GROMACS .gro file of C-alpha atoms in nm:
model
  109
    1UNK     CA    1   1.515  -2.033   0.287
    2UNK     CA    2   1.194  -2.212   0.216
    3UNK     CA    3   0.871  -2.016   0.161
    4UNK     CA    4   0.728  -2.162   0.481
    5UNK     CA    5   1.027  -2.037   0.683
    6UNK     CA    6   1.000  -1.692   0.522
    7UNK     CA    7   0.634  -1.672   0.618
    8UNK     CA    8   0.712  -1.781   0.973
    9UNK     CA    9   0.984  -1.514   0.998
   10UNK     CA   10   0.740  -1.249   0.878
   11UNK     CA   11   0.477  -1.359   1.130
   12UNK     CA   12   0.740  -1.356   1.406
   13UNK     CA   13   0.835  -0.997   1.317
   14UNK     CA   14   0.470  -0.889   1.325
   15UNK     CA   15   0.420  -1.059   1.664
   16UNK     CA   16   0.736  -0.884   1.780
   17UNK     CA   17   0.591  -0.553   1.660
   18UNK     CA   18   0.279  -0.616   1.870
   19UNK     CA   19   0.489  -0.698   2.176
   20UNK     CA   20   0.693  -0.385   2.111
   21UNK     CA   21   0.384  -0.163   2.103
   22UNK     CA   22   0.239  -0.324   2.417
   23UNK     CA   23   0.569  -0.278   2.602
   24UNK     CA   24   0.599   0.082   2.485
   25UNK     CA   25   0.238   0.156   2.575
   26UNK     CA   26   0.276   0.020   2.926
   27UNK     CA   27   0.595   0.225   2.971
   28UNK     CA   28   0.413   0.542   2.869
   29UNK     CA   29   0.121   0.464   3.100
   30UNK     CA   30   0.362   0.402   3.385
   31UNK     CA   31   0.565   0.718   3.328
   32UNK     CA   32   0.294   0.963   3.229
   33UNK     CA   33  -0.009   0.838   3.421
   34UNK     CA   34   0.086   0.617   3.715
   35UNK     CA   35   0.392   0.809   3.839
   36UNK     CA   36   0.219   1.150   3.830
   37UNK     CA   37  -0.080   0.999   4.010
   38UNK     CA   38   0.156   0.870   4.278
   39UNK     CA   39   0.347   1.194   4.328
   40UNK     CA   40   0.088   1.460   4.252
   41UNK     CA   41  -0.233   1.296   4.368
   42UNK     CA   42  -0.095   1.078   4.647
   43UNK     CA   43  -0.219   0.760   4.479
   44UNK     CA   44   0.071   0.508   4.499
   45UNK     CA   45  -0.152   0.217   4.402
   46UNK     CA   46  -0.134   0.328   4.038
   47UNK     CA   47   0.238   0.248   4.028
   48UNK     CA   48   0.185  -0.069   4.229
   49UNK     CA   49  -0.061  -0.187   3.965
   50UNK     CA   50   0.111  -0.061   3.651
   51UNK     CA   51   0.467  -0.153   3.750
   52UNK     CA   52   0.424  -0.531   3.735
   53UNK     CA   53   0.217  -0.507   3.417
   54UNK     CA   54   0.496  -0.313   3.248
   55UNK     CA   55   0.757  -0.550   3.393
   56UNK     CA   56   0.581  -0.849   3.240
   57UNK     CA   57   0.544  -0.670   2.906
   58UNK     CA   58   0.915  -0.579   2.909
   59UNK     CA   59   1.027  -0.933   2.991
   60UNK     CA   60   0.802  -1.071   2.718
   61UNK     CA   61   0.949  -0.823   2.470
   62UNK     CA   62   1.307  -0.913   2.563
   63UNK     CA   63   1.230  -1.285   2.545
   64UNK     CA   64   1.074  -1.244   2.200
   65UNK     CA   65   1.367  -1.029   2.088
   66UNK     CA   66   1.614  -1.299   2.192
   67UNK     CA   67   1.413  -1.562   2.003
   68UNK     CA   68   1.388  -1.350   1.691
   69UNK     CA   69   1.755  -1.250   1.686
   70UNK     CA   70   1.875  -1.604   1.756
   71UNK     CA   71   1.687  -1.719   1.443
   72UNK     CA   72   1.935  -1.511   1.245
   73UNK     CA   73   1.941  -1.225   1.001
   74UNK     CA   74   1.973  -0.941   1.253
   75UNK     CA   75   2.287  -0.735   1.296
   76UNK     CA   76   2.429  -0.644   1.634
   77UNK     CA   77   2.340  -0.279   1.571
   78UNK     CA   78   1.976  -0.359   1.491
   79UNK     CA   79   1.952  -0.576   1.800
   80UNK     CA   80   2.096  -0.305   2.025
   81UNK     CA   81   1.863  -0.048   1.868
   82UNK     CA   82   1.559  -0.265   1.942
   83UNK     CA   83   1.675  -0.324   2.300
   84UNK     CA   84   1.759   0.041   2.377
   85UNK     CA   85   1.430   0.157   2.225
   86UNK     CA   86   1.249  -0.055   2.485
   87UNK     CA   87   1.379   0.161   2.769
   88UNK     CA   88   1.330   0.501   2.605
   89UNK     CA   89   0.984   0.662   2.611
   90UNK     CA   90   0.835   0.658   2.260
   91UNK     CA   91   1.121   0.432   2.146
   92UNK     CA   92   0.870   0.158   2.076
   93UNK     CA   93   0.737   0.363   1.786
   94UNK     CA   94   1.079   0.354   1.618
   95UNK     CA   95   1.112  -0.017   1.683
   96UNK     CA   96   0.764  -0.085   1.548
   97UNK     CA   97   0.852   0.102   1.231
   98UNK     CA   98   1.174  -0.099   1.192
   99UNK     CA   99   0.988  -0.426   1.244
  100UNK     CA  100   0.711  -0.327   1.001
  101UNK     CA  101   0.963  -0.241   0.730
  102UNK     CA  102   1.156  -0.561   0.788
  103UNK     CA  103   0.837  -0.770   0.773
  104UNK     CA  104   0.733  -0.596   0.450
  105UNK     CA  105   1.065  -0.690   0.291
  106UNK     CA  106   1.027  -1.056   0.386
  107UNK     CA  107   0.920  -1.271   0.091
  108UNK     CA  108   0.565  -1.402   0.096
  109UNK     CA  109   0.427  -1.717  -0.057
   0.00000   0.00000   0.00000
């Protein structure tokens, strides 16, 4: 691989980490803020607002994951781990750690 490609891969992993944290954050807000507001406080608009925001963040994450994995260098197990972590509360923290480690191992120019 050329140094330019290595740097691009590292940047892609760091962008993926950001998308991961945004997706995980919106999931936590939806589950632990919006849903309780809907059911305990009778405020369904919280879910109506947060649901589409999380949906967009999730779709962006999956799209970026597909792009990153299709570039190569990711095992099936790592890919499944990153995908499953997106649907588990606090799973984004594990994915972010994986992506940070992987980016740190990427050669720099």
